[in-house]
mmCIF file of C-alpha atoms in Angstrom:
data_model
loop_
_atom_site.group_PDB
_atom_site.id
_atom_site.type_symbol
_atom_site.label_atom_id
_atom_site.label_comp_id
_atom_site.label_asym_id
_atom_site.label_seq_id
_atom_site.Cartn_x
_atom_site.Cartn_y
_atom_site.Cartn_z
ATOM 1 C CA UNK A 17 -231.128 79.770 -19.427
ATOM 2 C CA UNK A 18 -231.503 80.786 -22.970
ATOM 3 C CA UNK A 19 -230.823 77.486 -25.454
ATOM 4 C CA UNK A 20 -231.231 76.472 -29.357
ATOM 5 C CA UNK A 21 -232.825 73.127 -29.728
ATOM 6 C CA UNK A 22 -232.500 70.894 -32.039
ATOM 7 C CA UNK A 23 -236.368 68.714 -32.761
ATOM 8 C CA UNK A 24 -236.432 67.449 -35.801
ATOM 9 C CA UNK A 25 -234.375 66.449 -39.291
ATOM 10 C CA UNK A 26 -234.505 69.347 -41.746
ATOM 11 C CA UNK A 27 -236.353 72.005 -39.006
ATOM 12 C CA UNK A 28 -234.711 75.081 -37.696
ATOM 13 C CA UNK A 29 -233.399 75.365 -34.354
ATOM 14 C CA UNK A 30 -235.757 76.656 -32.171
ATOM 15 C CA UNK A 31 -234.623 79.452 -29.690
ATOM 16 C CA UNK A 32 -236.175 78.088 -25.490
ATOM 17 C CA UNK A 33 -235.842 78.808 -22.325
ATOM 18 C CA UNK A 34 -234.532 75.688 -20.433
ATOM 19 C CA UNK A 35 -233.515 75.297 -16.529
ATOM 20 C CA UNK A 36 -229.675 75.411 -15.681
ATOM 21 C CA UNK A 37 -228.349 72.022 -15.631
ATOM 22 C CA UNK A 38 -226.921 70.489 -12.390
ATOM 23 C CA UNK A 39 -223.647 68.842 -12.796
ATOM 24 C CA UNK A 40 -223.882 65.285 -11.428
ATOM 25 C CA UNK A 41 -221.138 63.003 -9.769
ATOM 26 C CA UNK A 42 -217.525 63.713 -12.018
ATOM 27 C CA UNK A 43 -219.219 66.983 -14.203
ATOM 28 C CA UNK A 44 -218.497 70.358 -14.228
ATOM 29 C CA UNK A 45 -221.167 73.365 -14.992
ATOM 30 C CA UNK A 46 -220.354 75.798 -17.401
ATOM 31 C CA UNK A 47 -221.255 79.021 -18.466
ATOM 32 C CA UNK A 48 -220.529 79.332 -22.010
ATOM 33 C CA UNK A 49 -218.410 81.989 -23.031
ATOM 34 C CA UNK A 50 -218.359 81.217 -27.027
ATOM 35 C CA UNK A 51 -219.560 77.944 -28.683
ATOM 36 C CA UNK A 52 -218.002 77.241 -32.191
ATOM 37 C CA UNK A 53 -220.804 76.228 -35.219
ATOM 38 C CA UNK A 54 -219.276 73.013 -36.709
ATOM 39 C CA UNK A 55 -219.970 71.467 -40.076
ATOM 40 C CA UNK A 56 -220.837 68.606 -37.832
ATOM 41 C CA UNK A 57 -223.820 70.538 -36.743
ATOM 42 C CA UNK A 58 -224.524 71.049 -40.287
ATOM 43 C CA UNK A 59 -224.614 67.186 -40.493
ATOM 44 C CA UNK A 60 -226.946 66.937 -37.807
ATOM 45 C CA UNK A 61 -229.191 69.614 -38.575
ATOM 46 C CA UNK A 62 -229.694 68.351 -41.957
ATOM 47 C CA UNK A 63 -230.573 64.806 -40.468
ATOM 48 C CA UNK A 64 -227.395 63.280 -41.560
ATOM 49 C CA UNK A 65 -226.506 61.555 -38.470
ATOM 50 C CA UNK A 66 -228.480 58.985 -36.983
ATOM 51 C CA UNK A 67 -230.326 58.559 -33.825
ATOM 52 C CA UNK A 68 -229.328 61.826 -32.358
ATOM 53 C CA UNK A 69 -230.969 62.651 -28.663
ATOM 54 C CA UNK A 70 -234.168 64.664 -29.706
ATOM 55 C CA UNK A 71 -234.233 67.322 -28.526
ATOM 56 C CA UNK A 72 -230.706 68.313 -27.958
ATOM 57 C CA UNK A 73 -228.461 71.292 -27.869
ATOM 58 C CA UNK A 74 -225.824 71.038 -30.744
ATOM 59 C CA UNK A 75 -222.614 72.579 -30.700
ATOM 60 C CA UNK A 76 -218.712 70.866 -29.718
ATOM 61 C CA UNK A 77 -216.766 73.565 -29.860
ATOM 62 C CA UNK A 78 -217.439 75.050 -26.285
ATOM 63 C CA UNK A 79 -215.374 77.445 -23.988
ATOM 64 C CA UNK A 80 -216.433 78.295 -20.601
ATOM 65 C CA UNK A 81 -216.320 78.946 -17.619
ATOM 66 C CA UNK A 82 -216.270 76.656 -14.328
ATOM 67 C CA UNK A 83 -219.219 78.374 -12.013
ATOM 68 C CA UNK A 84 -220.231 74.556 -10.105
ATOM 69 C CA UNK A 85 -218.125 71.115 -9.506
ATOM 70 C CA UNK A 86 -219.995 68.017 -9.138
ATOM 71 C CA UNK A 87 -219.067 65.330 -6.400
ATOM 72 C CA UNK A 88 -216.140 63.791 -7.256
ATOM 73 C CA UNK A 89 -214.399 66.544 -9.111
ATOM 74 C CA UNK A 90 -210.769 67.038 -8.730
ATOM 75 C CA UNK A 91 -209.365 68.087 -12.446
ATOM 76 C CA UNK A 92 -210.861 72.125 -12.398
ATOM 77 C CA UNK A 93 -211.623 74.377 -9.941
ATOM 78 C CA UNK A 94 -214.015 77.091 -9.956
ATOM 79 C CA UNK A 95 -213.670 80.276 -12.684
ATOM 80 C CA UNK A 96 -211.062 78.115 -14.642
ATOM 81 C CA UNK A 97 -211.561 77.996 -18.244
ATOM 82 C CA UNK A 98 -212.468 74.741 -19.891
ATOM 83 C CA UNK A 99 -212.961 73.744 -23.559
ATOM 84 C CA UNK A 100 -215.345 70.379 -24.247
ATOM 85 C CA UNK A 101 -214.763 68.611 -27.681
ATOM 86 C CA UNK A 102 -216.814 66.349 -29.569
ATOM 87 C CA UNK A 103 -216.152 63.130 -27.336
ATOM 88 C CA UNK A 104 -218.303 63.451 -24.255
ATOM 89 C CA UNK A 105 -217.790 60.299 -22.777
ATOM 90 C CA UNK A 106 -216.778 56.514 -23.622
ATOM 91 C CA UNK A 107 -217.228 53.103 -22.063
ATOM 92 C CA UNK A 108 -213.267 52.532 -20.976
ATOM 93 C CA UNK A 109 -213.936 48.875 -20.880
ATOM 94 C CA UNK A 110 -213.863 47.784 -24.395
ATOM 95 C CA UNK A 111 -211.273 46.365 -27.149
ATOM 96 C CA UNK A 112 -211.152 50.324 -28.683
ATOM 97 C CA UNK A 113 -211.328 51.679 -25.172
ATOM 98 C CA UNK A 114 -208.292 49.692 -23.790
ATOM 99 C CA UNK A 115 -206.018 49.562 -27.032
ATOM 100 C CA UNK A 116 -206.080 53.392 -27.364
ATOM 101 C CA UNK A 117 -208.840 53.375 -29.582
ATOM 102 C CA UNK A 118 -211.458 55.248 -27.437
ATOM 103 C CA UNK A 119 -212.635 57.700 -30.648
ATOM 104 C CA UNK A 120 -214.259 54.100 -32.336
ATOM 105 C CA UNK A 121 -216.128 52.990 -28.845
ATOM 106 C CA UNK A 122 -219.464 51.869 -29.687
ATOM 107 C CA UNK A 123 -220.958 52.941 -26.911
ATOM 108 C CA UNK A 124 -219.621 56.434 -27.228
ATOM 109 C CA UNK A 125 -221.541 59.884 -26.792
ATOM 110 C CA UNK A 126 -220.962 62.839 -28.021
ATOM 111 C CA UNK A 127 -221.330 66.894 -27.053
ATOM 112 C CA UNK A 128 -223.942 68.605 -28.958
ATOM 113 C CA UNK A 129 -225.348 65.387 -30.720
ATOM 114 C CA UNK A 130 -226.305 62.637 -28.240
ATOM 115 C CA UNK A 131 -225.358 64.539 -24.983
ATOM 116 C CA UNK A 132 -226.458 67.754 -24.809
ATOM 117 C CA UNK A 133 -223.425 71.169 -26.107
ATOM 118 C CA UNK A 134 -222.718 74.275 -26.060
ATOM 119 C CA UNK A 135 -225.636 76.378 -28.063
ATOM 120 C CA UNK A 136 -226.702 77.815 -24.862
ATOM 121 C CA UNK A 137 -225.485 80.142 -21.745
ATOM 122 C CA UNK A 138 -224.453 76.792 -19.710
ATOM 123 C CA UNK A 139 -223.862 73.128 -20.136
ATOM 124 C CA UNK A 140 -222.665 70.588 -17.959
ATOM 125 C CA UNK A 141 -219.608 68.269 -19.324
ATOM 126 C CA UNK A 142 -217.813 64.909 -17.632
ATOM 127 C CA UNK A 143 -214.088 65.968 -16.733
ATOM 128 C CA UNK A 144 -212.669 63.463 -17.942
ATOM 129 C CA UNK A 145 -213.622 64.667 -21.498
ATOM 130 C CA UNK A 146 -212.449 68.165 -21.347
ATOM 131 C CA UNK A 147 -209.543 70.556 -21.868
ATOM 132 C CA UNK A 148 -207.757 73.367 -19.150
ATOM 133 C CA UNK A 149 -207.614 76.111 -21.457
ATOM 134 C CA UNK A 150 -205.342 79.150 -21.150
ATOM 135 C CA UNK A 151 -206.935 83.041 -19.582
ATOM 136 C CA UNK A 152 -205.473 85.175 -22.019
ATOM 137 C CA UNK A 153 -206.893 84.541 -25.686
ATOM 138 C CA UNK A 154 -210.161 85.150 -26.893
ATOM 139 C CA UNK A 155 -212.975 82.797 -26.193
ATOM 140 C CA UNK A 156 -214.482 82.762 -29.355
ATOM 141 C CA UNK A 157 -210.622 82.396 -30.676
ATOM 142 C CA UNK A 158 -210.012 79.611 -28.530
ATOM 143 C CA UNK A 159 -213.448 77.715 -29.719
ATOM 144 C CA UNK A 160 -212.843 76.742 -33.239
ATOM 145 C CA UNK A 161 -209.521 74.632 -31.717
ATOM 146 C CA UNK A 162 -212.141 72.350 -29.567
ATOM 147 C CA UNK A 163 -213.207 70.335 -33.177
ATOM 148 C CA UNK A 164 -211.656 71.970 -36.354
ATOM 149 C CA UNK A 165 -208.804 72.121 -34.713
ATOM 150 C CA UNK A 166 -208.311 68.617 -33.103
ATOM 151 C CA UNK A 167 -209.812 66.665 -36.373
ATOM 152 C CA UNK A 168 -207.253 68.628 -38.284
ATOM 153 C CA UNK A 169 -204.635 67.750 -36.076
ATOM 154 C CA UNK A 170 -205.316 64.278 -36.064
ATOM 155 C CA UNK A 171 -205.950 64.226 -39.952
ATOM 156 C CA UNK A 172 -202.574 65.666 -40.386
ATOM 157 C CA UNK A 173 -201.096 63.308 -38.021
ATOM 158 C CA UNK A 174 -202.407 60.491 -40.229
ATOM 159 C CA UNK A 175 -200.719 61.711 -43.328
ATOM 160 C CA UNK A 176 -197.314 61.146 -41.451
ATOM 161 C CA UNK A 177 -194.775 63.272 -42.245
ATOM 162 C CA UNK A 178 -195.673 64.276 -45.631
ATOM 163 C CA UNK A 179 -194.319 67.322 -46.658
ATOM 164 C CA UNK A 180 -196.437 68.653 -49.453
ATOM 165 C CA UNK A 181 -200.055 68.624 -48.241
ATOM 166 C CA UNK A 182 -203.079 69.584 -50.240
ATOM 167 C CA UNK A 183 -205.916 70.742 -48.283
ATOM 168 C CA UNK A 184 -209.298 70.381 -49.989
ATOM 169 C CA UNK A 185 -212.279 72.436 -48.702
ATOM 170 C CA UNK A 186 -210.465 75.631 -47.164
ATOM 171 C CA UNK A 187 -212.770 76.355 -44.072
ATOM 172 C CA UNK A 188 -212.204 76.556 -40.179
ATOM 173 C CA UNK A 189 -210.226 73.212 -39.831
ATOM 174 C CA UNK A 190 -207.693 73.598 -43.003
ATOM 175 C CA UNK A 191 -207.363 77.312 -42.143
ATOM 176 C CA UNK A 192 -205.780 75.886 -38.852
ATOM 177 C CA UNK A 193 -203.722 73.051 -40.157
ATOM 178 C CA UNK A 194 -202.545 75.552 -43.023
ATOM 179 C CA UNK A 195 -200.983 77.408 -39.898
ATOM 180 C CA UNK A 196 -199.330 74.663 -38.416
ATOM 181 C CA UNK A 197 -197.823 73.593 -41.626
ATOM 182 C CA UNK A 198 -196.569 76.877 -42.228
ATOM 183 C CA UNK A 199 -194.900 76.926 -39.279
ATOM 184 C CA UNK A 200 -193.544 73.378 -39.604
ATOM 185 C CA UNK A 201 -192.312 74.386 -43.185
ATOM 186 C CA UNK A 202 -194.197 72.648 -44.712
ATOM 187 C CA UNK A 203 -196.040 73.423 -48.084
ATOM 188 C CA UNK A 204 -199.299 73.761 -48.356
ATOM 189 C CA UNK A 205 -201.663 73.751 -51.363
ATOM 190 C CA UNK A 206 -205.032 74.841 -51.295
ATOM 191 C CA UNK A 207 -208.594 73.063 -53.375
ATOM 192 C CA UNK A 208 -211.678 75.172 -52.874
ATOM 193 C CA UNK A 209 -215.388 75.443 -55.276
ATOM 194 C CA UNK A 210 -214.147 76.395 -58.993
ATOM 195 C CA UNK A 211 -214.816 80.254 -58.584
ATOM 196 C CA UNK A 212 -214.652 80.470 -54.869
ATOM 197 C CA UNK A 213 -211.833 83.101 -55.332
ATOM 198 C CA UNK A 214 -212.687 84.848 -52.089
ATOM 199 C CA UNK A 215 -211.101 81.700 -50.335
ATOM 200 C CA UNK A 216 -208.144 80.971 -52.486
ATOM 201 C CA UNK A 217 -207.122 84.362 -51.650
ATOM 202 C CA UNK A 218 -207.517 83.618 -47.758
ATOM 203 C CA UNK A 219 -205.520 80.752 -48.791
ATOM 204 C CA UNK A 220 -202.793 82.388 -50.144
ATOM 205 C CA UNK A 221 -202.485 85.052 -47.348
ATOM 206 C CA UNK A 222 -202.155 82.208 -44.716
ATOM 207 C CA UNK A 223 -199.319 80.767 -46.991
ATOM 208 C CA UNK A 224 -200.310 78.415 -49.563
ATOM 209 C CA UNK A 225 -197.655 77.593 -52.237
ATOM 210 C CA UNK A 226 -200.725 77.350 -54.366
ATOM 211 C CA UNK A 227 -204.300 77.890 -54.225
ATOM 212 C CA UNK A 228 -206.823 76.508 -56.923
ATOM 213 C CA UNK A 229 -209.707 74.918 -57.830
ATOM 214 C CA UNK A 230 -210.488 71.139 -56.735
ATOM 215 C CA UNK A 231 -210.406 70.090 -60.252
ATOM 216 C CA UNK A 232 -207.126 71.449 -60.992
ATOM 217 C CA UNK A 233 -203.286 70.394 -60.581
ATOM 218 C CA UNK A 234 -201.383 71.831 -58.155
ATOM 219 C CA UNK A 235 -197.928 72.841 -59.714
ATOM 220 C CA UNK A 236 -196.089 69.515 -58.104
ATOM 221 C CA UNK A 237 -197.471 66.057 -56.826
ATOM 222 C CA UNK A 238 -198.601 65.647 -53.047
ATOM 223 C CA UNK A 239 -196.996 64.114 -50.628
ATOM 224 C CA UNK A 240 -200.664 63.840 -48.711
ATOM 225 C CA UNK A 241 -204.411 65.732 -49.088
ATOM 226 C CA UNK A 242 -206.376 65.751 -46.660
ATOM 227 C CA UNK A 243 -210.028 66.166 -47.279
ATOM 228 C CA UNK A 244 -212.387 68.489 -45.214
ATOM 229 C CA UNK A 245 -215.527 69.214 -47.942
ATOM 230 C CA UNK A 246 -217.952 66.290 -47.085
ATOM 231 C CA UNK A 247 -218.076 65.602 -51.377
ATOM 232 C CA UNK A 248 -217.007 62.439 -51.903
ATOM 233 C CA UNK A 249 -215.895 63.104 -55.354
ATOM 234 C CA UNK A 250 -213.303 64.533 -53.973
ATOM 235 C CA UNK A 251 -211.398 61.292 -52.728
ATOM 236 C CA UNK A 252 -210.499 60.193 -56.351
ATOM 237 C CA UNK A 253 -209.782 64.096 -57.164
ATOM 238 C CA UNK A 254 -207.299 63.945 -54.332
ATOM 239 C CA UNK A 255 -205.710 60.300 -55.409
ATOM 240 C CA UNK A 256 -204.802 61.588 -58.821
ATOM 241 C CA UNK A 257 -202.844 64.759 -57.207
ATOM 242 C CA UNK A 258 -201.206 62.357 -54.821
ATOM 243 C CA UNK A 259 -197.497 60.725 -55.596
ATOM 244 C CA UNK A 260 -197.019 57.045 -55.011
ATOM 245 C CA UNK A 261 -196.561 56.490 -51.513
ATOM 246 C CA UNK A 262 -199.377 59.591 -50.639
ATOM 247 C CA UNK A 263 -202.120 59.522 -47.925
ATOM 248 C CA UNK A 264 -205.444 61.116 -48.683
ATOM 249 C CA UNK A 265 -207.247 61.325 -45.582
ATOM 250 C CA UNK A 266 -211.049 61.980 -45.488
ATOM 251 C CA UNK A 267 -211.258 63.662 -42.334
ATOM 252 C CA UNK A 268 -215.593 64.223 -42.226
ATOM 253 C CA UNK A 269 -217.993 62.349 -40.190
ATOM 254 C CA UNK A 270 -219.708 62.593 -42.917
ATOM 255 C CA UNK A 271 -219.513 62.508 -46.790
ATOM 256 C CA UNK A 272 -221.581 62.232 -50.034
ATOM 257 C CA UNK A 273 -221.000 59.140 -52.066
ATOM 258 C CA UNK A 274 -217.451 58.331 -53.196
ATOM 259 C CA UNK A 275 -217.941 57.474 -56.908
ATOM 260 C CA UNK A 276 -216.360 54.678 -58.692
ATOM 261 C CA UNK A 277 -212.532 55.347 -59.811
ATOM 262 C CA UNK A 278 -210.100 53.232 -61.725
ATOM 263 C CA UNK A 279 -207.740 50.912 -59.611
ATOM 264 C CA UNK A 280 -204.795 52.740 -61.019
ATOM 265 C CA UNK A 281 -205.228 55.886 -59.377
ATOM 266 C CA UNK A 282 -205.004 53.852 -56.062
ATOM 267 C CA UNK A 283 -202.527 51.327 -57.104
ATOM 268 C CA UNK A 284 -198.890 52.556 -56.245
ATOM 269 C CA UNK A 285 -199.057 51.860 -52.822
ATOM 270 C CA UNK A 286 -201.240 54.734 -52.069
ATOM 271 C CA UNK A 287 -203.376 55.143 -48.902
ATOM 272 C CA UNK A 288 -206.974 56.220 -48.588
ATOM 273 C CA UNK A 289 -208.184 56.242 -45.129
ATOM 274 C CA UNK A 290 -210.264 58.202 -42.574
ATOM 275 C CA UNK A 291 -210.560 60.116 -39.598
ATOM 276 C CA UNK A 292 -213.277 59.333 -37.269
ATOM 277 C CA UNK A 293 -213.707 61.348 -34.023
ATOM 278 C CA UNK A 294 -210.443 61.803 -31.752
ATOM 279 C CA UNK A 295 -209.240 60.779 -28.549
ATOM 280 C CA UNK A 296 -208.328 62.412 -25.434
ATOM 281 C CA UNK A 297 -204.716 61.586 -26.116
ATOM 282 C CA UNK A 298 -205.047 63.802 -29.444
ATOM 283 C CA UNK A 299 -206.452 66.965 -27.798
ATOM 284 C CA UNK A 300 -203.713 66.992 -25.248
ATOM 285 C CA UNK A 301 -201.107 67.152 -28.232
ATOM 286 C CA UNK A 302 -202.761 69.101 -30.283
ATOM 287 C CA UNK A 303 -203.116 72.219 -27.174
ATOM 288 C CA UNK A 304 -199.415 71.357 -26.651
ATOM 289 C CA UNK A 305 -198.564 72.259 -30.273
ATOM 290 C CA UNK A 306 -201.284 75.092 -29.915
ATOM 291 C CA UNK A 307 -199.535 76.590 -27.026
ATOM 292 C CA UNK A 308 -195.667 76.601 -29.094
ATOM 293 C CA UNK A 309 -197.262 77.404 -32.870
ATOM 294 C CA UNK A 310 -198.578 81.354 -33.966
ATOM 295 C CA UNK A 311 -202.288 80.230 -34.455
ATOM 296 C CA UNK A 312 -204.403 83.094 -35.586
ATOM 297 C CA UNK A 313 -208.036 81.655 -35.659
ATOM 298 C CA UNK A 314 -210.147 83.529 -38.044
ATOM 299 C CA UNK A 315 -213.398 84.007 -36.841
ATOM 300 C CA UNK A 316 -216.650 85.181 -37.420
ATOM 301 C CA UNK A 317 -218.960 85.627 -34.351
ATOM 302 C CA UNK A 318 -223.012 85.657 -33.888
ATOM 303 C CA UNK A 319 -225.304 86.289 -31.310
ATOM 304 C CA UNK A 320 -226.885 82.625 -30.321
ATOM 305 C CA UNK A 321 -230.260 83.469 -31.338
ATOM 306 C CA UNK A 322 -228.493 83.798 -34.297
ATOM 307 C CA UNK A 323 -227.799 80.042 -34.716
ATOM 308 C CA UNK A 324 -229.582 79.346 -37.702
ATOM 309 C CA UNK A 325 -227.909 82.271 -39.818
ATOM 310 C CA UNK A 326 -224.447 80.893 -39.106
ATOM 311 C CA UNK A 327 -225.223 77.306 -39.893
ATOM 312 C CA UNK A 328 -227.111 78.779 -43.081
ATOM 313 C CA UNK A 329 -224.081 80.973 -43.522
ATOM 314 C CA UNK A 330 -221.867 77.557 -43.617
ATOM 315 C CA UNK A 331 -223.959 75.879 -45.751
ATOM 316 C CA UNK A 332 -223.269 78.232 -48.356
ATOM 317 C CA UNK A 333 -220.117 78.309 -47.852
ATOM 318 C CA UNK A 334 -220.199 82.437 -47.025
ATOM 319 C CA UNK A 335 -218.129 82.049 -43.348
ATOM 320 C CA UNK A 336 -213.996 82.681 -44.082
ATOM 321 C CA UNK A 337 -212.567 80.568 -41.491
ATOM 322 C CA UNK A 338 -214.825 79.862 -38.495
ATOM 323 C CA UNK A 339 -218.431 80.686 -37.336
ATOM 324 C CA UNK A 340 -218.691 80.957 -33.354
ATOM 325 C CA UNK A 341 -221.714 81.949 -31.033
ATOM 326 C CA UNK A 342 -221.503 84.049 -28.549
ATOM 327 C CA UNK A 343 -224.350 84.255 -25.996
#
C-alpha cells in the first residue's frame, strides 16, 4: 500500500510503499476512503509532541471502509463504514480509566502519533475505539468530525451552557462548533490573525454575530471563548473578553507559552481550563448531535502524496475550514 511516513522532527513526510496491515485479535482493516490533516499533525510534524512511534503514519481523522475483521470482532461487519479518532486505545484498569476519565490514561495511545493512522490506503484500528458512520455523506465530509469535530464538541461542552461564545482561531474545529451554535441559537463571535479578512468573512457567512480580530472587543462580553490557535497569548486575550462567571477553554494539545497576566483579569470567579483528548463517551454524543444538527463541513481535499502541501497549507493558515486526503 501507498503510505506517508513520518521519520524525524522538522523532516517532510516521506511518500513509501508499506505491506497491508493484518488486523489482529479485536481490530478491524480499513481501506481509507479520506483521512482529515489535523493541526495535531502539525504538532507532530514540527516535533512538538514527545516520544512519538518513529516511523509512523500520522493522521486521526480517518473514514473507511471495513474490507477484514480480526478474531474476536463483533461491533462491524464487512463494507460498513467506520471513522477512528484520536484515542486508539487505553488501559481500562486505571483511576482515569474507571472514573470516566479514559482521555487522561497514562498509558494511552493514539491514531496517527503512537499507533500508526490514516495517511495511507489502509490501516488497522481496535473496535473498541471507533465510530459506525452513516453511507450517505461524503467521506472526506464526514472526516474532519473524527477530531475537529469531537475536541470542539467537548470544548463546548466544557463552557456549559454559555450562551455567547467567542471562538478564537476560526479553522476546521470552530467552523463546526460555529454550526452547532447556530443551530442551538446561540451567538457566536469570531477572533482570527489581525488582517485575516478572508476568514472573518467565512465567519460571518456561517453566522457570527461578530467577526474580528483577536485583539479586539467583540460588541458585548462572553459568556465563554474557547480557544483553538495553539498561541498562548491568547488565554489572557480571551479572559479580558470574558464576563465574570465565563469559561475560556484552551482546547489544543498543544500551545505556545501563556504569558504572565494580572490576577484581575482572572479574579471574578472566572474559569480557565483545558481540553485534553476525548473519550469514547464524547464521540458517541457528539455523532448523535451530528446526525439531528445541519453540519456543512467545509473542506478542502488533496491527493495523499500531497501530504506535505496541506500540512504546509495549514501552517500558513491558507486552508478555509478543513484539509482532508484522499488516496
Amino acid at each position: 500500500m501507498r503510505a506517508m511516513l513520518f521519520e524525524a522532527p522538522g523532516a517532510p513526510l516521506r511518500p513509501a510503499e508499506r505491506p497491508v496491515p493484518q488486523p489482529a485479535a479485536g481490530q478491524v482493516l480499513l481501506k481509507v476512503e479520506a483521512c482529515g490533516v489535523c493541526r495535531t499533525d502539525l504538532h507532530l510534524v514540527d516535533g512538538e509532541l514527545p516520544n512519538p512511534l518513529l516511523p509512523v503514519v500520522p493522521g486521526h481523522e480517518i473514514v473507511g471502509r471495513v474490507v477484514a475483521l480480526g478474531p474476536g470482532v463483533t461491533a462491524f461487519r464487512s463494507g460498513q463504514r467506520v471513522g477512528v479518532p484520536w484515542l486508539g486505545w487505553t488501559c481500562g484498569e486505571c483511576d482515569y480509566c474507571r472514573a470516566g476519565q479514559e482521555n487522561l490514561c497514562d498509558a494511552a495511545r493514539f491514531t496517527g502519533y503512537t499507533l500508526d493512522g490514516g495517511y495511507a490506503e489502509y490501516t488497522v484500528a481496535d473496535q473498541r475505539y471507533c465510530f459506525a458512520l452513516p453511507d450517505g455523506p461524503s467521506a472526506a465530509g464526514l472526516a474532519p468530525l473524527l477530531c475537529a469535530g469531537l475536541i470542539g464538541h467537548r470544548a463546548l461542552t466544557m463552557a456549559g451552557d454559555a450562551r455567547r461564545v467567542g471562538l478564537y482561531g476560526f479553522g476546521a474545529a470552530a467552523h463546526i462548533v460555529a454550526q452547532v451554535l447556530r443551530h442551538q441559537g446561540r451567538p457566536f463571535y469570531a477572533f482570527t490573525r489581525a488582517g485575516d479578512t478572508e476568514s472573518q468573512r467565512f465567519a460571518r457567512e456561517l453566522g457570527a454575530a461578530w467577526a474580528g480580530a483577536s485583539a479586539e472587543a467583540p460588541p458585548e462580553a462572553l459568556d465563554a471563548a474557547l480557544i483553538f490557535a495553539p498561541a498562548g497569548e491568547l488565554v489572557p486575550a480571551a479572559l479580558r473578553r470574558v464576563r465574570k462567571g465565563g469559561t475560556v477553554v484552551c482546547a489544543g494539545i498543544h500551545m505556545s507559552d501563556i504569558p504572565a497576566f494580572p490576577y484581575d483579569i482572572l479574579w471574578g470567579e472566572r474559569v480557565l481550563r483545558s481540553v485534553a483528548n476525548l473519550t469514547r463517551a464524547d464521540g458517541t454524543r457528539f455523532f448523535e448531535i451530528a446526525a439531528a444538527t445541519p453540519i456543512a463541513t467545509h473542506v478542502q481535499p488533496w491527493p495523499l502524496e500531497a501530504a506535505n502541501e496541506a500540512l504546509d497549507a495549514l501552517r500558513r493558515g491558507a486552508i478555509q475550514g478543513a484539509a482532508v486526503l484522499v488516496p
